[in-house]
mmCIF file of C-alpha atoms in Angstrom:
data_model
loop_
_atom_site.group_PDB
_atom_site.id
_atom_site.type_symbol
_atom_site.label_atom_id
_atom_site.label_comp_id
_atom_site.label_asym_id
_atom_site.label_seq_id
_atom_site.Cartn_x
_atom_site.Cartn_y
_atom_site.Cartn_z
ATOM 1 C CA MET A 1 -56.799 -28.312 -121.198
ATOM 2 C CA THR A 2 -59.848 -29.058 -118.616
ATOM 3 C CA GLY A 3 -59.599 -25.310 -117.178
ATOM 4 C CA GLU A 4 -58.077 -27.121 -113.766
ATOM 5 C CA ARG A 5 -55.928 -25.155 -112.184
ATOM 6 C CA PRO A 6 -52.501 -26.892 -110.097
ATOM 7 C CA PRO A 7 -52.931 -27.617 -106.965
ATOM 8 C CA VAL A 8 -51.047 -24.769 -104.718
ATOM 9 C CA PRO A 9 -48.360 -26.117 -102.719
ATOM 10 C CA PRO A 10 -48.044 -25.605 -98.826
ATOM 11 C CA VAL A 11 -46.069 -22.999 -97.538
ATOM 12 C CA PRO A 12 -43.197 -24.770 -96.250
ATOM 13 C CA PRO A 13 -43.057 -24.486 -92.705
ATOM 14 C CA GLU A 14 -39.921 -22.166 -92.486
ATOM 15 C CA ARG A 15 -40.801 -19.695 -94.535
ATOM 16 C CA HIS A 16 -44.389 -19.263 -92.679
ATOM 17 C CA VAL A 17 -44.018 -15.886 -91.585
ATOM 18 C CA PRO A 18 -46.013 -15.735 -87.938
ATOM 19 C CA PRO A 19 -49.071 -13.153 -87.220
ATOM 20 C CA VAL A 20 -47.792 -9.613 -85.999
ATOM 21 C CA PRO A 21 -50.701 -8.366 -83.780
ATOM 22 C CA LEU A 22 -51.848 -5.072 -85.070
ATOM 23 C CA GLU A 23 -51.037 -3.005 -81.666
ATOM 24 C CA SER A 24 -47.666 -3.963 -82.453
ATOM 25 C CA ARG A 25 -47.901 -1.699 -86.288
ATOM 26 C CA LEU A 26 -46.853 1.754 -86.504
ATOM 27 C CA GLY A 27 -49.551 2.499 -88.896
ATOM 28 C CA TYR A 28 -52.407 0.695 -87.027
ATOM 29 C CA LEU A 29 -51.247 2.871 -83.994
ATOM 30 C CA LEU A 30 -50.981 6.237 -85.480
ATOM 31 C CA LYS A 31 -54.664 5.560 -87.464
ATOM 32 C CA HIS A 32 -56.545 4.819 -84.459
ATOM 33 C CA ALA A 33 -54.387 7.592 -81.844
ATOM 34 C CA GLN A 34 -55.376 10.111 -84.620
ATOM 35 C CA GLN A 35 -59.134 9.066 -85.408
ATOM 36 C CA ARG A 36 -59.226 9.193 -81.168
ATOM 37 C CA LEU A 37 -57.478 12.509 -81.253
ATOM 38 C CA ALA A 38 -60.457 13.861 -84.302
ATOM 39 C CA ARG A 39 -62.951 12.741 -82.152
ATOM 40 C CA ALA A 40 -61.755 14.417 -78.823
ATOM 41 C CA SER A 41 -61.143 17.361 -80.788
ATOM 42 C CA ALA A 42 -64.602 17.578 -82.227
ATOM 43 C CA ALA A 43 -65.981 17.219 -79.305
ATOM 44 C CA ALA A 44 -64.290 19.983 -77.727
ATOM 45 C CA LEU A 45 -64.759 22.563 -80.581
ATOM 46 C CA ALA A 46 -68.452 22.091 -80.951
ATOM 47 C CA PRO A 47 -69.555 24.029 -78.322
ATOM 48 C CA LEU A 48 -67.485 26.768 -80.185
ATOM 49 C CA GLY A 49 -69.742 26.231 -83.763
ATOM 50 C CA ILE A 50 -66.185 24.921 -85.614
ATOM 51 C CA ASP A 51 -64.366 22.478 -86.567
ATOM 52 C CA GLY A 52 -60.936 21.462 -86.641
ATOM 53 C CA HIS A 53 -60.477 22.863 -90.166
ATOM 54 C CA GLU A 54 -61.959 25.960 -89.699
ATOM 55 C CA LEU A 55 -59.385 26.216 -86.339
ATOM 56 C CA ALA A 56 -56.789 25.721 -88.337
ATOM 57 C CA VAL A 57 -57.920 28.670 -91.288
ATOM 58 C CA LEU A 58 -58.119 31.183 -87.948
ATOM 59 C CA ALA A 59 -54.448 30.034 -86.946
ATOM 60 C CA VAL A 60 -52.999 30.401 -90.116
ATOM 61 C CA LEU A 61 -54.972 33.817 -90.237
ATOM 62 C CA ALA A 62 -53.429 35.102 -86.957
ATOM 63 C CA ALA A 63 -50.452 33.749 -87.810
ATOM 64 C CA GLU A 64 -49.704 35.568 -91.231
ATOM 65 C CA TYR A 65 -51.061 38.397 -92.608
ATOM 66 C CA PRO A 66 -51.851 39.363 -95.396
ATOM 67 C CA LEU A 67 -52.858 35.979 -96.815
ATOM 68 C CA SER A 68 -55.063 35.225 -100.085
ATOM 69 C CA GLN A 69 -57.450 32.440 -99.760
ATOM 70 C CA VAL A 70 -54.674 30.037 -102.050
ATOM 71 C CA GLU A 71 -51.990 30.953 -99.229
ATOM 72 C CA VAL A 72 -54.036 29.711 -96.376
ATOM 73 C CA ALA A 73 -55.060 26.577 -98.890
ATOM 74 C CA GLY A 74 -51.137 25.877 -99.541
ATOM 75 C CA ARG A 75 -50.103 26.554 -95.944
ATOM 76 C CA LEU A 76 -52.724 24.012 -94.914
ATOM 77 C CA GLY A 77 -52.181 21.772 -97.926
ATOM 78 C CA VAL A 78 -56.255 21.565 -99.040
ATOM 79 C CA ASP A 79 -57.432 22.165 -102.702
ATOM 80 C CA ARG A 80 -59.047 25.757 -103.394
ATOM 81 C CA THR A 81 -62.623 24.307 -103.360
ATOM 82 C CA THR A 82 -62.565 22.913 -100.044
ATOM 83 C CA MET A 83 -60.334 26.201 -99.271
ATOM 84 C CA VAL A 84 -63.811 28.176 -100.943
ATOM 85 C CA ALA A 85 -66.170 26.036 -98.921
ATOM 86 C CA LEU A 86 -64.264 26.542 -95.229
ATOM 87 C CA VAL A 87 -64.044 30.528 -95.528
ATOM 88 C CA ASP A 88 -67.272 30.675 -96.789
ATOM 89 C CA GLY A 89 -68.619 29.009 -93.348
ATOM 90 C CA LEU A 90 -66.433 30.983 -91.505
ATOM 91 C CA GLU A 91 -67.952 34.419 -93.191
ATOM 92 C CA ASP A 92 -71.207 33.189 -92.553
ATOM 93 C CA GLN A 93 -70.454 33.023 -88.989
ATOM 94 C CA GLY A 94 -68.692 36.224 -88.875
ATOM 95 C CA LEU A 95 -65.289 35.172 -88.206
ATOM 96 C CA VAL A 96 -63.267 36.165 -91.133
ATOM 97 C CA GLU A 97 -63.785 39.021 -93.839
ATOM 98 C CA ARG A 98 -62.754 38.491 -97.774
ATOM 99 C CA ARG A 99 -61.661 41.386 -99.630
ATOM 100 C CA ARG A 100 -60.417 42.087 -102.686
ATOM 101 C CA SER A 101 -56.523 42.459 -103.057
ATOM 102 C CA PRO A 102 -55.281 45.677 -104.118
ATOM 103 C CA ALA A 103 -52.186 44.876 -105.960
ATOM 104 C CA ASP A 104 -54.192 41.968 -107.462
ATOM 105 C CA ARG A 105 -57.928 42.268 -108.106
ATOM 106 C CA ARG A 106 -58.195 38.120 -109.067
ATOM 107 C CA LYS A 107 -57.689 37.634 -104.923
ATOM 108 C CA ASN A 108 -59.411 37.356 -102.384
ATOM 109 C CA ILE A 109 -57.626 38.645 -99.363
ATOM 110 C CA VAL A 110 -59.068 36.339 -96.332
ATOM 111 C CA GLU A 111 -58.648 38.445 -92.688
ATOM 112 C CA LEU A 112 -60.089 37.310 -88.975
ATOM 113 C CA THR A 113 -62.940 39.639 -87.609
ATOM 114 C CA PRO A 114 -62.826 40.766 -83.641
ATOM 115 C CA GLU A 115 -65.272 37.900 -83.545
ATOM 116 C CA GLY A 116 -62.925 35.168 -85.404
ATOM 117 C CA ARG A 117 -60.042 36.287 -83.217
ATOM 118 C CA ASP A 118 -62.053 35.916 -79.703
ATOM 119 C CA CYS A 119 -62.993 32.410 -81.426
ATOM 120 C CA LEU A 120 -59.601 31.897 -81.977
ATOM 121 C CA GLY A 121 -58.577 32.154 -78.515
ATOM 122 C CA ARG A 122 -61.707 30.170 -76.692
ATOM 123 C CA ALA A 123 -60.646 27.390 -79.297
ATOM 124 C CA GLU A 124 -56.951 27.415 -78.674
ATOM 125 C CA ARG A 125 -57.496 26.801 -75.080
ATOM 126 C CA ALA A 126 -60.189 23.960 -75.633
ATOM 127 C CA ARG A 127 -57.815 22.362 -77.899
ATOM 128 C CA LEU A 128 -55.055 22.375 -75.476
ATOM 129 C CA ALA A 129 -57.093 21.216 -72.705
ATOM 130 C CA MET A 130 -58.227 18.693 -74.736
ATOM 131 C CA GLU A 131 -54.989 17.269 -75.722
ATOM 132 C CA ARG A 132 -53.712 17.707 -72.121
ATOM 133 C CA ARG A 133 -56.596 15.299 -71.302
ATOM 134 C CA PHE A 134 -55.688 13.208 -74.819
ATOM 135 C CA LEU A 135 -51.974 13.063 -73.196
ATOM 136 C CA ASP A 136 -53.200 12.162 -69.663
ATOM 137 C CA PRO A 137 -52.136 8.552 -69.657
ATOM 138 C CA LEU A 138 -48.489 9.586 -70.834
ATOM 139 C CA ASP A 139 -46.167 10.661 -68.217
ATOM 140 C CA GLU A 140 -45.078 14.620 -68.991
ATOM 141 C CA GLU A 141 -41.269 13.647 -70.427
ATOM 142 C CA THR A 142 -43.156 10.886 -72.402
ATOM 143 C CA ALA A 143 -45.662 13.211 -74.020
ATOM 144 C CA ALA A 144 -43.432 15.323 -74.470
ATOM 145 C CA ALA A 145 -41.102 13.317 -76.772
ATOM 146 C CA LEU A 146 -44.295 11.870 -78.353
ATOM 147 C CA VAL A 147 -44.945 15.407 -79.923
ATOM 148 C CA ARG A 148 -41.297 16.259 -80.689
ATOM 149 C CA ALA A 149 -40.927 12.320 -82.614
ATOM 150 C CA LEU A 150 -43.961 13.583 -84.615
ATOM 151 C CA ARG A 151 -43.021 16.908 -85.049
ATOM 152 C CA ILE A 152 -39.689 15.681 -86.733
ATOM 153 C CA LEU A 153 -41.208 12.631 -88.819
ATOM 154 C CA VAL A 154 -44.105 16.111 -90.087
ATOM 155 C CA VAL A 155 -41.110 18.748 -90.662
ATOM 156 C CA GLU A 156 -39.273 15.637 -92.209
ATOM 157 C CA GLU A 157 -42.001 14.880 -94.955
ATOM 158 C CA ARG A 158 -42.316 18.233 -96.159
ATOM 159 C CA ARG A 159 -38.839 18.945 -96.285
ATOM 160 C CA ILE A 160 -38.505 16.155 -98.516
ATOM 161 C CA ALA A 161 -41.695 16.665 -100.619
ATOM 162 C CA GLU A 162 -40.050 20.358 -101.418
#
């Protein structure tokens, strides 16, 4: 045995798969659209001193009350450690308050402060304006169809995971 490998035969032409342009791949398109949207979102929210994750926490707290930190983490799909850091930052800014649950002293209930509600309103207006600019290259019907399709895919994925 000489340690040499046998030569690799060439791929027959009928088996050769032509390269597919990246711009035609769904994963590539979704990833890059999400990256552009994330950059635009960060720029829109920066003047308010929050980021997209913090906006999501504020939105969940405004929609449902009372919620514990663990429940908010579950709604957002983040781990407990990440949730603690998010709530710490929002609490430092005076946007949320934590208090012990009277029903279960092991739980922290998180609630919006008046400043948090005000920030949420301004952040939602900034987010909506940014999303309109992001979708501006699409006509209104196409933009609405895109949002509907993405909502179906996200909701369906959650349903399958349950």
